[in-house]
Amino acid sequence: MGTTIVIKNLTKRFGDVVAVNDVSLVIEPGAFLTLLGPSGCGKTTLLRCVAGLEDPDGGEIYIGDKLVFSHPKGISLPAGKRDLGLVFQNYALWPHMKVYDNMAFALEIQKLPKAEIRQRIEQSLAEVQMEGYADRYPREMSGGQQQRIALARMLAYRPKVFLMDEPLSNLDARLRMDMRAELKRLHHVAGATTIYVTHDQVEALTMSSQIAVMKEGVLQQLDTPECIYRYPANLFVADFIGNPKVNLLEGVANGHDAVDLGAFQVTVDCRGVAGRVVVAVRPEDIAISTEPVPGAIEFVAYSVLPSGADSTIMARLRGTEVLVKVSGISKIKMDDHIWLCFDPVSLNLYDKESGNLLTCPQ
């Protein structure tokens, strides 16, 4: 079973820059937590603090029942004593060593019997479907194969916690998709608590049991992928998650049952909220028709972007643009008149000033 990780009020500074700002979170045993955010948001720094590769300037870190870092108590265990497995973006394989020696190195330091080392290596290579590669050098393998070897090396070590820092970012799009499936399967089989760093929202949504979204060192939201996508805690999270991007429409809520967006009005349960708001609606949650429909609003198709499995339509009405996503190749042409229907249960309301979520259809 996995190990609980507790991070309390963690802060890390680099000069005047606060890379991690008073972050607290609990990672449950066996969870797959993804640290998600744009470049410079502090996600890799937070991972490195957990790994023992950076010393924070405040806070505490528990791995299981072991206090591995405490600024108040002056405790900071080195990385080698935290029982962690790490996989990095650049694979970190010794180029002069064959696969077997790369994998055996850490196990030999543990002074394990040679028979056990061989058994662990063979089993781990089988788990990542790389049997028969033990006698190859890293230069004799593709990027995807090298990444599998890096994963196998971590599995052979059998740590309590997996730490992964953008391990798929050097791979092409098709191989990334394959490796996502492999990583998710490996996590399911191993059951180890995992912290995964990425800026790729697709990786986060498809692989995680929980996602922690960060911005400028501050934790914005910690939740399941479904809640992160459907009920973002603020406008930053809403705008960062989703492709095509979420529609964010500024308007005025009447406090009862409608928001005036200027060019048109949408019906929504305001739950007492009145004043300046932002309405958020995902492109796939908007119904579209080529004929007038009761309750629908007439737009013009400004642009149509088919992509095979689906199509994105940019609709316009008196200067207001709305993105709509439909399945398959759309028959709608540019400049066609179309009618959009906004389902009240798909709309989230955000405060215009703070950007925080006010109401959602939960």
XYZ file of C-alpha atoms in Angstrom:
362
model
C 0.000 0.000 0.000
C 1.013 3.599 -0.472
C 2.327 6.074 2.047
C 0.704 9.266 3.326
C 2.564 12.490 2.554
C 1.778 15.577 4.615
C 3.086 19.016 3.641
C 2.534 21.798 6.171
C 2.993 25.515 5.426
C 5.911 24.866 3.092
C 7.784 27.919 1.807
C 10.808 28.110 -0.464
C 12.523 31.314 -1.574
C 15.207 32.043 -4.143
C 16.401 35.513 -3.207
C 13.384 37.813 -3.426
C 11.337 35.248 -5.378
C 8.923 33.096 -3.358
C 8.796 29.902 -5.421
C 6.557 28.002 -2.976
C 4.331 30.147 -0.794
C 2.913 28.583 2.395
C 1.635 25.417 0.667
C -0.199 22.807 2.755
C -1.669 19.558 1.447
C -2.234 15.924 2.406
C -1.614 13.157 -0.121
C -3.463 9.970 0.805
C -1.854 6.511 0.602
C -1.777 5.221 -2.972
C -2.941 8.529 -4.474
C -1.693 9.828 -7.819
C -1.343 13.565 -7.209
C -0.402 15.829 -10.097
C 1.150 19.239 -9.480
C -0.160 21.270 -12.412
C 0.503 24.805 -13.532
C 2.376 27.039 -15.989
C 6.150 27.358 -16.062
C 7.478 29.130 -12.980
C 4.484 28.318 -10.776
C 6.577 26.391 -8.217
C 5.488 22.824 -8.959
C 8.981 21.424 -9.620
C 10.398 23.294 -6.628
C 7.724 21.738 -4.417
C 8.578 18.275 -5.743
C 12.288 18.868 -5.141
C 11.555 19.940 -1.575
C 9.690 16.665 -0.965
C 12.566 14.752 -2.588
C 15.179 16.400 -0.377
C 16.906 18.105 -3.305
C 16.002 21.573 -1.979
C 15.893 22.814 1.600
C 12.712 24.871 2.185
C 12.727 28.103 4.172
C 9.739 27.132 6.289
C 7.238 24.393 7.040
C 7.325 20.637 7.546
C 7.143 17.463 5.432
C 6.055 14.031 6.663
C 6.491 10.870 4.600
C 4.483 8.191 6.361
C 5.121 8.612 10.077
C 8.621 10.004 9.466
C 9.304 13.731 9.770
C 11.776 14.250 6.910
C 11.893 18.051 7.050
C 11.070 20.582 9.741
C 12.298 24.145 9.621
C 11.286 24.868 13.252
C 13.049 21.703 14.521
C 16.054 21.918 12.219
C 15.387 18.502 10.625
C 16.293 17.786 6.993
C 16.868 14.170 5.973
C 18.947 13.705 2.809
C 17.212 12.373 -0.300
C 18.778 8.923 0.117
C 17.049 8.394 3.453
C 13.527 9.331 2.347
C 12.757 6.062 0.496
C 11.733 7.787 -2.721
C 11.945 6.858 -6.391
C 12.580 9.679 -8.854
C 12.083 9.920 -12.616
C 13.176 13.091 -14.386
C 12.507 14.720 -17.740
C 15.985 13.858 -19.070
C 15.883 10.160 -18.022
C 19.199 10.463 -16.051
C 20.652 7.190 -17.331
C 24.418 6.656 -17.147
C 25.480 6.677 -20.840
C 28.521 4.427 -20.269
C 26.478 1.736 -18.479
C 24.226 -0.877 -20.006
C 20.589 -1.053 -18.899
C 21.292 -3.813 -16.392
C 24.091 -1.851 -14.726
C 22.017 1.338 -14.687
C 19.279 -0.502 -12.835
C 21.585 -2.498 -10.561
C 23.585 0.489 -9.306
C 21.200 1.604 -6.537
C 20.390 -1.984 -5.580
C 24.078 -2.801 -5.134
C 24.443 0.196 -2.827
C 21.700 -1.427 -0.729
C 23.921 -4.545 -0.652
C 21.159 -6.806 -1.930
C 22.087 -10.355 -2.996
C 22.961 -10.671 -6.698
C 20.136 -13.141 -7.258
C 17.588 -10.719 -5.833
C 19.018 -7.854 -7.899
C 18.673 -9.900 -11.085
C 15.135 -10.976 -10.152
C 14.052 -7.383 -9.462
C 15.569 -6.108 -12.709
C 13.949 -8.820 -14.821
C 10.572 -8.274 -13.158
C 10.737 -4.487 -13.541
C 11.740 -4.699 -17.209
C 8.798 -7.023 -17.814
C 6.428 -4.563 -16.117
C 7.400 -1.834 -18.595
C 7.491 -4.261 -21.544
C 11.256 -3.947 -22.043
C 12.367 -7.544 -21.677
C 15.528 -8.266 -23.666
C 16.984 -4.769 -23.328
C 19.240 -5.419 -20.320
C 22.418 -5.543 -22.435
C 21.805 -2.349 -24.404
C 23.340 1.069 -23.859
C 21.019 4.111 -23.560
C 22.289 5.462 -26.906
C 20.979 2.314 -28.594
C 17.379 3.068 -27.600
C 14.725 5.615 -28.527
C 13.559 8.326 -26.138
C 10.453 6.341 -25.252
C 12.492 3.224 -24.549
C 14.922 5.180 -22.356
C 11.995 6.583 -20.390
C 10.653 3.073 -19.831
C 14.071 2.031 -18.532
C 14.092 5.002 -16.140
C 10.681 3.868 -14.872
C 11.877 0.259 -14.572
C 14.885 1.408 -12.543
C 12.563 3.179 -10.129
C 10.288 0.122 -9.878
C 13.241 -2.178 -9.166
C 14.219 0.031 -6.225
C 10.691 -0.479 -4.781
C 10.338 2.868 -3.030
C 7.317 3.843 -0.960
C 6.793 7.012 -3.001
C 7.156 7.753 -6.730
C 8.219 11.274 -7.734
C 8.076 12.209 -11.423
C 9.125 15.573 -12.879
C 7.641 16.023 -16.384
C 8.869 12.573 -17.477
C 6.984 12.621 -20.797
C 7.723 16.134 -22.044
C 10.587 15.010 -24.324
C 8.416 12.472 -26.147
C 6.311 12.974 -29.272
C 2.537 13.309 -28.959
C 1.646 9.722 -29.869
C 4.254 8.207 -27.559
C 3.140 10.498 -24.728
C -0.363 9.055 -25.009
C 0.997 5.500 -24.896
C 3.189 6.293 -21.904
C 0.293 7.886 -20.018
C -1.524 4.578 -20.242
C 1.610 2.712 -19.117
C 2.207 5.034 -16.157
C -1.386 4.797 -15.019
C -1.228 1.006 -15.235
C 2.090 0.883 -13.348
C 0.645 3.048 -10.584
C -2.386 0.764 -10.373
C -0.173 -2.312 -10.051
C 2.433 -0.843 -7.686
C -0.014 1.092 -5.498
C 2.719 3.575 -4.520
C 1.838 7.129 -3.569
C 2.826 9.250 -6.566
C 3.576 12.943 -7.061
C 3.710 13.898 -10.733
C 4.731 17.305 -12.097
C 3.450 18.575 -15.449
C 2.237 21.668 -17.258
C 0.119 19.453 -19.548
C -3.507 19.510 -18.450
C -4.313 16.398 -20.510
C -1.764 14.389 -18.527
C -3.192 15.713 -15.291
C -6.827 15.027 -16.167
C -6.258 11.544 -17.575
C -3.830 10.124 -15.004
C -4.536 11.678 -11.611
C -6.682 10.793 -8.649
C -6.094 14.371 -7.413
C -4.777 17.547 -9.012
C -3.109 20.458 -7.243
C -3.186 23.570 -9.465
C -0.511 26.143 -8.661
C 0.117 29.739 -9.668
C 3.107 31.854 -8.604
C 3.912 29.473 -5.756
C 0.387 29.473 -4.334
C -1.913 26.444 -4.306
C -5.077 27.470 -6.163
C -7.155 24.283 -5.903
C -6.712 20.700 -4.716
C -9.450 18.378 -5.961
C -10.361 15.447 -8.179
C -9.900 15.861 -11.954
C -13.686 15.986 -12.419
C -14.144 18.802 -9.895
C -11.121 20.704 -11.187
C -12.663 20.598 -14.668
C -16.318 21.106 -13.795
C -16.063 23.423 -10.788
C -12.798 25.406 -10.962
C -12.219 27.356 -7.746
C -11.314 30.568 -9.548
C -10.943 32.120 -12.991
C -7.266 31.175 -13.258
C -8.051 27.466 -12.847
C -11.071 27.730 -15.160
C -9.036 29.401 -17.902
C -6.011 27.095 -17.490
C -7.991 23.849 -17.738
C -9.779 22.824 -20.919
C -9.177 22.619 -24.659
C -10.817 24.435 -26.339
C -10.674 27.011 -23.552
C -13.648 27.776 -21.370
C -15.960 30.654 -22.353
C -15.641 33.462 -19.798
C -18.412 36.006 -20.332
C -18.647 39.181 -18.251
C -22.077 40.385 -17.197
C -24.389 41.586 -14.451
C -26.346 39.137 -12.286
C -29.809 40.194 -11.150
C -29.624 38.183 -7.936
C -32.427 35.843 -8.982
C -32.534 33.980 -12.275
C -30.542 35.748 -15.001
C -27.238 37.349 -16.014
C -27.199 40.177 -18.577
C -24.152 39.685 -20.825
C -24.790 42.786 -22.907
C -25.295 41.122 -26.291
C -27.677 38.561 -24.776
C -28.977 37.197 -21.501
C -28.649 33.737 -19.950
C -30.955 32.096 -17.462
C -29.181 30.816 -14.355
C -29.924 30.388 -10.655
C -27.937 33.308 -9.192
C -28.597 32.118 -5.611
C -28.776 35.668 -4.370
C -25.662 36.885 -6.170
C -26.077 40.304 -7.764
C -23.670 42.665 -9.537
C -20.645 42.188 -11.774
C -19.896 38.535 -12.460
C -18.194 36.283 -14.988
C -20.171 33.385 -16.440
C -18.089 30.311 -17.290
C -19.349 27.635 -19.666
C -17.425 24.850 -21.386
C -17.696 24.763 -25.220
C -19.056 21.201 -25.165
C -21.887 22.239 -22.786
C -23.515 24.568 -25.339
C -26.198 23.074 -27.604
C -26.113 24.258 -31.218
C -28.736 24.174 -33.965
C -28.968 25.355 -37.552
C -32.672 26.129 -37.099
C -34.473 28.361 -34.574
C -35.096 26.576 -31.260
C -37.296 27.855 -28.400
C -35.085 29.548 -25.818
C -32.005 29.541 -28.070
C -30.075 32.677 -29.069
C -29.224 33.490 -32.671
C -25.509 33.857 -33.515
C -23.389 33.876 -36.676
C -20.701 31.269 -37.278
C -17.540 33.382 -37.479
C -15.150 30.451 -37.924
C -15.421 26.650 -38.123
C -12.433 24.507 -37.084
C -12.856 20.763 -37.763
C -10.236 18.432 -36.225
C -11.525 14.968 -37.133
C -13.121 13.638 -33.972
C -14.775 16.997 -33.238
C -15.209 20.541 -34.495
C -14.878 23.895 -32.753
C -17.178 26.678 -33.888
C -16.529 30.314 -33.003
C -19.903 32.059 -32.841
C -20.388 35.842 -32.730
C -23.192 38.113 -31.637
C -22.655 41.905 -31.572
C -18.966 41.622 -30.666
C -19.329 38.768 -28.171
C -17.555 35.532 -29.114
C -18.530 32.075 -27.872
C -16.717 28.805 -28.583
C -18.852 25.696 -29.168
C -17.527 22.143 -29.470
C -19.454 19.438 -31.321
C -18.676 15.813 -32.158
C -17.433 14.885 -35.626
C -17.056 17.104 -38.688
C -19.597 19.918 -38.521
C -21.694 20.769 -41.573
C -21.930 24.385 -40.422
C -20.211 26.889 -42.697
C -18.731 30.282 -41.886
C -21.321 33.088 -41.849
C -24.187 30.609 -41.304
C -26.820 31.674 -38.802
C -26.853 29.302 -35.823
C -28.784 29.099 -32.573
C -27.121 28.415 -29.228
C -28.792 27.143 -26.092
C -27.115 27.618 -22.687
C -28.135 24.977 -20.148
C -28.410 26.669 -16.705
C -26.947 23.600 -14.948
C -23.687 23.947 -16.905
C -22.970 27.556 -15.887
C -20.607 28.659 -13.099
C -20.619 32.209 -11.754
C -17.419 33.965 -10.615
C -16.876 37.229 -8.797
C -15.542 39.797 -11.270
C -13.129 41.385 -8.793
C -11.704 38.448 -6.827
C -12.113 35.847 -9.577
C -13.405 33.313 -7.046
C -16.236 30.865 -7.685
C -19.567 32.178 -6.428
C -22.118 29.589 -7.510
C -22.057 26.311 -9.366
C -24.769 23.769 -10.239
C -23.578 21.160 -7.727
